[in-house]
Short mmCIF file of N, CA, C and O in Angstrom, two decimals:
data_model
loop_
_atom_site.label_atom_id
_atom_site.label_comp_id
_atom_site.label_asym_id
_atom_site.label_seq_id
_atom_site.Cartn_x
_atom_site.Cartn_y
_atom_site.Cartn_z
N UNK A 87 179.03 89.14 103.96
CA UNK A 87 178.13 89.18 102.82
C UNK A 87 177.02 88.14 102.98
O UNK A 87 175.95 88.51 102.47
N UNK A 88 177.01 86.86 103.59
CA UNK A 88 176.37 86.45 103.49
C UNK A 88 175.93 86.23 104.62
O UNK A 88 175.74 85.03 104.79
N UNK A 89 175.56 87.14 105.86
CA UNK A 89 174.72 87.38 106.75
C UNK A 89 173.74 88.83 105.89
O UNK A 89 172.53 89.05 106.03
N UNK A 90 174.54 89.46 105.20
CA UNK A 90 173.30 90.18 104.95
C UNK A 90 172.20 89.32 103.51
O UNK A 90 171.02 89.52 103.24
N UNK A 91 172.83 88.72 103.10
CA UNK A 91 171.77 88.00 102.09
C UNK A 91 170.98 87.27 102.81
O UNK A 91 169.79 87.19 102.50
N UNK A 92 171.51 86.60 103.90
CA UNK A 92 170.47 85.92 104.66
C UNK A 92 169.52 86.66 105.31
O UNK A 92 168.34 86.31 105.34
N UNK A 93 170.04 87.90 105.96
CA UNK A 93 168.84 89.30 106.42
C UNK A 93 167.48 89.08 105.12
O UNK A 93 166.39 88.50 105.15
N UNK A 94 168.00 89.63 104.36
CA UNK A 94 167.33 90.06 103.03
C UNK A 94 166.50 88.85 102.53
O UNK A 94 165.34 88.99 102.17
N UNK A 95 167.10 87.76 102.52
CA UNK A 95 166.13 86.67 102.20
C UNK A 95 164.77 86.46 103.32
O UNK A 95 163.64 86.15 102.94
N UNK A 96 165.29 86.78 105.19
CA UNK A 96 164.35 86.13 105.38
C UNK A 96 163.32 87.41 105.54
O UNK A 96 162.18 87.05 105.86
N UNK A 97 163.49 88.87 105.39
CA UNK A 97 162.88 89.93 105.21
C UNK A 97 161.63 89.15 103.64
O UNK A 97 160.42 88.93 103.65
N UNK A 98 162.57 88.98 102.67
CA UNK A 98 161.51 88.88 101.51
C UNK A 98 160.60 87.81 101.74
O UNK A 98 159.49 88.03 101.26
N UNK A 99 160.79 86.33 102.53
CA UNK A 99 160.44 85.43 102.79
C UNK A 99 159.38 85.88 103.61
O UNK A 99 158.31 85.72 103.01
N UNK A 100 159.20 86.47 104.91
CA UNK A 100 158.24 86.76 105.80
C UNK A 100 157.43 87.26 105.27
O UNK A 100 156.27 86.96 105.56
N UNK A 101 157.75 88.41 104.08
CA UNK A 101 156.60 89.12 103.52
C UNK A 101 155.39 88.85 102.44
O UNK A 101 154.57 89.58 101.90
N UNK A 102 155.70 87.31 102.37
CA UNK A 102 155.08 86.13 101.41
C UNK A 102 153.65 86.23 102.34
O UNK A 102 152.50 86.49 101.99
N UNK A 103 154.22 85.91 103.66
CA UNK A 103 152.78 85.80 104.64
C UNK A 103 152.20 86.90 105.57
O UNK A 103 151.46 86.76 106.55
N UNK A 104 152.73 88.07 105.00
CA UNK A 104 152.12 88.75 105.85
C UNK A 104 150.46 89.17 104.81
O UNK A 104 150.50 89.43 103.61
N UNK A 105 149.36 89.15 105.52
CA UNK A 105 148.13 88.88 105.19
C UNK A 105 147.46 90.56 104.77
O UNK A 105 147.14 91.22 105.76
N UNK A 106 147.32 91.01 103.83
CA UNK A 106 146.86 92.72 103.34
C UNK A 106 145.82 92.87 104.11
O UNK A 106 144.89 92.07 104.20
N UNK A 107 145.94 94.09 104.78
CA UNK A 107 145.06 94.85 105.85
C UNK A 107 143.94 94.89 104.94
O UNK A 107 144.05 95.29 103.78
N UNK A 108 142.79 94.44 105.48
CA UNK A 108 141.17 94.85 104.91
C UNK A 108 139.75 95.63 105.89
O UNK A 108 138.94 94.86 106.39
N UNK A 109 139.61 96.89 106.04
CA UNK A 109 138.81 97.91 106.65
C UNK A 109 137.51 97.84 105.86
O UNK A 109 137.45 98.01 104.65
N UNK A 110 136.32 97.53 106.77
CA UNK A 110 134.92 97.50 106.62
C UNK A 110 134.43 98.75 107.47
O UNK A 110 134.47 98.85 108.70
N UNK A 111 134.06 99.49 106.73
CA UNK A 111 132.96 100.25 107.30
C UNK A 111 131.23 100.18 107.69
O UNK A 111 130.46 100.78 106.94
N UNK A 112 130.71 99.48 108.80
CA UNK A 112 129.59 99.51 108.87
C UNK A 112 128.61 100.87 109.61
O UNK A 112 128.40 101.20 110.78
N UNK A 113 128.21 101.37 108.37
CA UNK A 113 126.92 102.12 109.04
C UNK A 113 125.70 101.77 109.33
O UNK A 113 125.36 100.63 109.02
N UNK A 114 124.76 102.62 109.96
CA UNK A 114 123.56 102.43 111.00
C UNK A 114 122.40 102.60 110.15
O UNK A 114 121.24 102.29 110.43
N UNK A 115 122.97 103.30 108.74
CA UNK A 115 121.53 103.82 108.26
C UNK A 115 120.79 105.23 108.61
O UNK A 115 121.27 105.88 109.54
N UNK A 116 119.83 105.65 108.05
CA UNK A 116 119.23 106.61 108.25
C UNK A 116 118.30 106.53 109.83
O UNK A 116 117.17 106.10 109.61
N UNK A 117 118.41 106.68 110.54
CA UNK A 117 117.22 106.81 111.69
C UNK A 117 115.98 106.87 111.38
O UNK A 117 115.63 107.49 110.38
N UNK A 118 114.90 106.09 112.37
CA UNK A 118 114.02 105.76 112.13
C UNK A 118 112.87 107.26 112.13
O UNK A 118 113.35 108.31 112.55
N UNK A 119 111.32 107.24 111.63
CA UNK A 119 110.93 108.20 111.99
C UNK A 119 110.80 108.61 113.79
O UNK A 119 110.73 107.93 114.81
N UNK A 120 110.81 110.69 113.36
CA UNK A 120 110.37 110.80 114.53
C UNK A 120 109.12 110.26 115.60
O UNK A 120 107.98 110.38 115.14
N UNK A 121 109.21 109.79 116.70
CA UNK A 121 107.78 109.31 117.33
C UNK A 121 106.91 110.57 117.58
O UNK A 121 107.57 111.61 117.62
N UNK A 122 105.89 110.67 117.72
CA UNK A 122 104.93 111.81 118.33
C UNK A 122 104.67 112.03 119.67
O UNK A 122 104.23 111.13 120.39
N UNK A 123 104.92 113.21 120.10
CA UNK A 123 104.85 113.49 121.69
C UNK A 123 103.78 114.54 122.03
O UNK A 123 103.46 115.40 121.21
N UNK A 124 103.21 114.44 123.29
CA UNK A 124 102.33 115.64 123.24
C UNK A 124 102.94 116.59 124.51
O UNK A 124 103.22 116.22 125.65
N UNK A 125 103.02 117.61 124.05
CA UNK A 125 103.70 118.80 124.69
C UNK A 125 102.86 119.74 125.39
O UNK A 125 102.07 120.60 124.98
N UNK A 126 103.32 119.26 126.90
CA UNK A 126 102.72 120.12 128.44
C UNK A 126 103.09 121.41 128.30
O UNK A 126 103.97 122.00 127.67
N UNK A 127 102.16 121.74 129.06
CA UNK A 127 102.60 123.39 129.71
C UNK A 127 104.12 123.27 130.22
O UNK A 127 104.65 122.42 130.94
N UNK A 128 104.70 124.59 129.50
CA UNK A 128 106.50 124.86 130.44
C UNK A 128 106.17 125.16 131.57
O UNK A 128 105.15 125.74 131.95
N UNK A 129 107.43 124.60 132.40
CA UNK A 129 107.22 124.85 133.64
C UNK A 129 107.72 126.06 134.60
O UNK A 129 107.91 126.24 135.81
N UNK A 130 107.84 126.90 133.21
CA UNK A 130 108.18 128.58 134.07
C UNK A 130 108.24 129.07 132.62
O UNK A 130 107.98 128.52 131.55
N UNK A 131 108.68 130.27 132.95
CA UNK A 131 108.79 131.58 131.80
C UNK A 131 110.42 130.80 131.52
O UNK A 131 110.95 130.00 132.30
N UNK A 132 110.95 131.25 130.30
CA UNK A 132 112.24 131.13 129.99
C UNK A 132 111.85 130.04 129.20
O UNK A 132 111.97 130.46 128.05
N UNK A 133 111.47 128.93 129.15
CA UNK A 133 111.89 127.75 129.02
C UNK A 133 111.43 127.50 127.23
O UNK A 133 110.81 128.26 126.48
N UNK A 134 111.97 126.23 126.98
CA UNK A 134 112.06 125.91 125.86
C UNK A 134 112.10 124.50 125.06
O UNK A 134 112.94 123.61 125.07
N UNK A 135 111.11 124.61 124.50
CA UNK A 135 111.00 122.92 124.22
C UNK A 135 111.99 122.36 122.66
O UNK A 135 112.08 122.67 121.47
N UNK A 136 112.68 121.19 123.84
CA UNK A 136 113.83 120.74 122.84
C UNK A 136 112.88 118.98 122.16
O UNK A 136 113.11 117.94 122.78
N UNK A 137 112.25 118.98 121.34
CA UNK A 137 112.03 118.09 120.62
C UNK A 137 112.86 116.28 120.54
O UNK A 137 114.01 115.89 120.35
N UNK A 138 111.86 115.77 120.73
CA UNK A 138 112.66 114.55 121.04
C UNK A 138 113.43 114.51 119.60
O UNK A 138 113.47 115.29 118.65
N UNK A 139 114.18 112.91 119.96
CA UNK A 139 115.14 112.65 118.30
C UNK A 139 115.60 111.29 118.56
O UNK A 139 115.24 110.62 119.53
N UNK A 140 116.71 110.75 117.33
CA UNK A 140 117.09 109.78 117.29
C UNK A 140 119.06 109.81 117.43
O UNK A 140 119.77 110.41 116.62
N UNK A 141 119.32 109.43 118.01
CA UNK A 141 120.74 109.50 117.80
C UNK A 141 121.88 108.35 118.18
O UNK A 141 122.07 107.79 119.26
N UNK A 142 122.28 108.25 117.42
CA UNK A 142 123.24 106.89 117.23
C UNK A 142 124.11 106.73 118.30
O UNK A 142 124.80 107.63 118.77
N UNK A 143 124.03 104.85 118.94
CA UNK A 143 124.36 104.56 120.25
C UNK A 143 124.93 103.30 119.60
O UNK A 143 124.23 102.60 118.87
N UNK A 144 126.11 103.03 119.85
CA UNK A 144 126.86 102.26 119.04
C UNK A 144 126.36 101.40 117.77
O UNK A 144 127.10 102.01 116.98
N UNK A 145 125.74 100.53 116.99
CA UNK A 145 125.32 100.36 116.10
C UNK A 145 124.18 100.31 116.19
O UNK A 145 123.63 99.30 115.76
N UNK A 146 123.51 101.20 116.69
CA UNK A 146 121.77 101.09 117.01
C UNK A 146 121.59 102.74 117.29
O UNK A 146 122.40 103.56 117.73
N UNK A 147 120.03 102.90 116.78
CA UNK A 147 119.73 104.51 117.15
C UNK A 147 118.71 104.23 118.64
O UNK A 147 118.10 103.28 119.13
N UNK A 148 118.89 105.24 118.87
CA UNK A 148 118.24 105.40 120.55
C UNK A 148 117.72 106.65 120.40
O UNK A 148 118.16 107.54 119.68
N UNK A 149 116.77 106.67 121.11
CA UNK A 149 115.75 107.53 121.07
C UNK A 149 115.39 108.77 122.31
O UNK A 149 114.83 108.51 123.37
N UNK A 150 115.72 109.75 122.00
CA UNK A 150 115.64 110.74 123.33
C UNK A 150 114.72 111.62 123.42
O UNK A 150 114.81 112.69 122.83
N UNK A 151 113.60 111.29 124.25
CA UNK A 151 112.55 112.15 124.43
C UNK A 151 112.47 113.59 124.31
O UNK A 151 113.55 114.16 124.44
N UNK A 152 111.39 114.38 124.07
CA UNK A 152 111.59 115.93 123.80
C UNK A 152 111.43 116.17 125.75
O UNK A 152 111.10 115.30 126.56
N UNK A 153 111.71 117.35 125.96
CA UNK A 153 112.31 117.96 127.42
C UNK A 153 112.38 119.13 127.43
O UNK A 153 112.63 119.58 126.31
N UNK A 154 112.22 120.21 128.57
CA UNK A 154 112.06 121.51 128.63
C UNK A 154 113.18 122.05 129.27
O UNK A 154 113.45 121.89 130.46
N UNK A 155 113.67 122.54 128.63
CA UNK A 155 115.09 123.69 128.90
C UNK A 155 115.46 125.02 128.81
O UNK A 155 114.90 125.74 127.98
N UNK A 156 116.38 125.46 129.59
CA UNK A 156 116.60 126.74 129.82
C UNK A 156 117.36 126.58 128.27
O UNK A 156 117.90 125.60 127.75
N UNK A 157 117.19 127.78 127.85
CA UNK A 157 118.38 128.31 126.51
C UNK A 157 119.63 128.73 126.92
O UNK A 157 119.81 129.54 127.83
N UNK A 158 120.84 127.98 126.00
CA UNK A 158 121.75 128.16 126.83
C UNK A 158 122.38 129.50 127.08
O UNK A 158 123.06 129.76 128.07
N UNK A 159 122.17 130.10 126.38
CA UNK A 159 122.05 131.85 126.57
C UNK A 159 120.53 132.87 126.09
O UNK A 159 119.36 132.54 125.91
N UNK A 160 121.22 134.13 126.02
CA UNK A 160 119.77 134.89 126.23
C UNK A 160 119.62 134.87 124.43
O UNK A 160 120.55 134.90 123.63
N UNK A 161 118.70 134.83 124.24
CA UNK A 161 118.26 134.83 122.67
C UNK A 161 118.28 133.49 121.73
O UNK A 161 117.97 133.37 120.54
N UNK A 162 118.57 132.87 122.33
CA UNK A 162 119.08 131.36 122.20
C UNK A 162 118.22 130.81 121.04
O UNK A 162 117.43 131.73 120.81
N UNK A 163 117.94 129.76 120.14
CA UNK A 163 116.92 129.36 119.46
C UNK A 163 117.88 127.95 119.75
O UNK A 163 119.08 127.89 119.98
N UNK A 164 116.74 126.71 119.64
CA UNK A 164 117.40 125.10 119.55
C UNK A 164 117.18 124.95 118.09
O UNK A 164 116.21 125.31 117.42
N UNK A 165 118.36 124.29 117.70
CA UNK A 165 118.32 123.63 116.66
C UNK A 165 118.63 121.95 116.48
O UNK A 165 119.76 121.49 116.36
N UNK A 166 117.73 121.37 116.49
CA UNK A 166 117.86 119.94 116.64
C UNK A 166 118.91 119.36 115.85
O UNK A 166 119.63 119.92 115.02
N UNK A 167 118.88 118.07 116.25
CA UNK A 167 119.84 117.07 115.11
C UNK A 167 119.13 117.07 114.14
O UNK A 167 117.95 117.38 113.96
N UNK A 168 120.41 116.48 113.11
CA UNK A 168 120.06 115.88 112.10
C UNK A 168 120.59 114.59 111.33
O UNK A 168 121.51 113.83 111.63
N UNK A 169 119.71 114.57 110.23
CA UNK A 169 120.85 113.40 109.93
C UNK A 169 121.15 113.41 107.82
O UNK A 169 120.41 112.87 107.00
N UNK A 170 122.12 113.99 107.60
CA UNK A 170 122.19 114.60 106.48
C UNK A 170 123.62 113.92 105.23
O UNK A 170 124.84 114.05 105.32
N UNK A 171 123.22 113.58 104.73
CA UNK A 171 123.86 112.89 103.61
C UNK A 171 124.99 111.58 104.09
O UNK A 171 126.16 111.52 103.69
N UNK A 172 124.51 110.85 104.76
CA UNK A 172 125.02 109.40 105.52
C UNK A 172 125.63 109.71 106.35
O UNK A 172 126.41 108.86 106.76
N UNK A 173 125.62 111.23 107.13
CA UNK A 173 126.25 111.70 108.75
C UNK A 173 125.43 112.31 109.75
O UNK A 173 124.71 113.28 109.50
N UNK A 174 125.50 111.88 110.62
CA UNK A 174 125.07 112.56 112.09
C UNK A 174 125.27 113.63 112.59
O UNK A 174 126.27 113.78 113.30
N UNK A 175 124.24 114.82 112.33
CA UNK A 175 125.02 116.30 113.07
C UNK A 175 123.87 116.55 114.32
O UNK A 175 122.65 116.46 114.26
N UNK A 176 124.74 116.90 115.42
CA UNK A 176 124.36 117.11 116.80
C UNK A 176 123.38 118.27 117.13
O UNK A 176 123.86 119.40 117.04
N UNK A 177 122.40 118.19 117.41
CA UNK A 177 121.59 119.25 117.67
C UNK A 177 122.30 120.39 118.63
O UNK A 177 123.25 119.98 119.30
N UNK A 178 121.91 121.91 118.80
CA UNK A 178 122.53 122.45 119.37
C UNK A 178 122.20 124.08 119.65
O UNK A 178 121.64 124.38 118.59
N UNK A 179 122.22 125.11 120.34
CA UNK A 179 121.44 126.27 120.26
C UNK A 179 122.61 127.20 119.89
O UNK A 179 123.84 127.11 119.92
N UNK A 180 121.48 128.36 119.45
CA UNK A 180 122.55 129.60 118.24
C UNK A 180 121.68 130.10 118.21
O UNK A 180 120.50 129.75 118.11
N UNK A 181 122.52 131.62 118.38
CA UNK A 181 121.37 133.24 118.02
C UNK A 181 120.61 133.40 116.71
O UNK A 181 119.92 134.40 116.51
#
């Protein structure tokens, strides 16, 4: 009996100091405006201009130039990122 009261005491005793978990969430904010680019001739038939943007690189936004690409299938349209009610959605192509 009185190894388990001693269990039990030093169970309640330890739990005097154990310190309550506290979680901070830091976000990045909205991204800055888009910069302005001036847009060359494509460099063949097919191609498709994907618009530069901003997209979050560990607590900082980084900036990715616009670029000419094949569509990733036939009929393809790009749909850029965004950045929509304090979340990050990934730009991406769809019929």
């Amino acid at each position: 009996m009185k190894s388990k009261s001693l269990a039990v005491l030093l169970l309640a005793g330890s739990s005097l100091f154990a310190a309550p978990a506290v979680v901070v969430g830091v976000g990045i904010g909205p991204p800055p405006a888009p910069r302005v680019a001036v847009v060359g001739v494509a460099p063949g038939p097919g191609y498709a201009w994907v618009g530069g943007y901003w997209y979050p690189a560990g607590a900082r936004w980084a900036w990715r130039g616009g670029y000419w690409a094949r569509p990733a299938f036939a009929g393809a349209r790009w749909y850029g990122p965004r950045y929509y009610g304090g979340r990050y959605y990934r730009g991406y192509w769809r019929r």
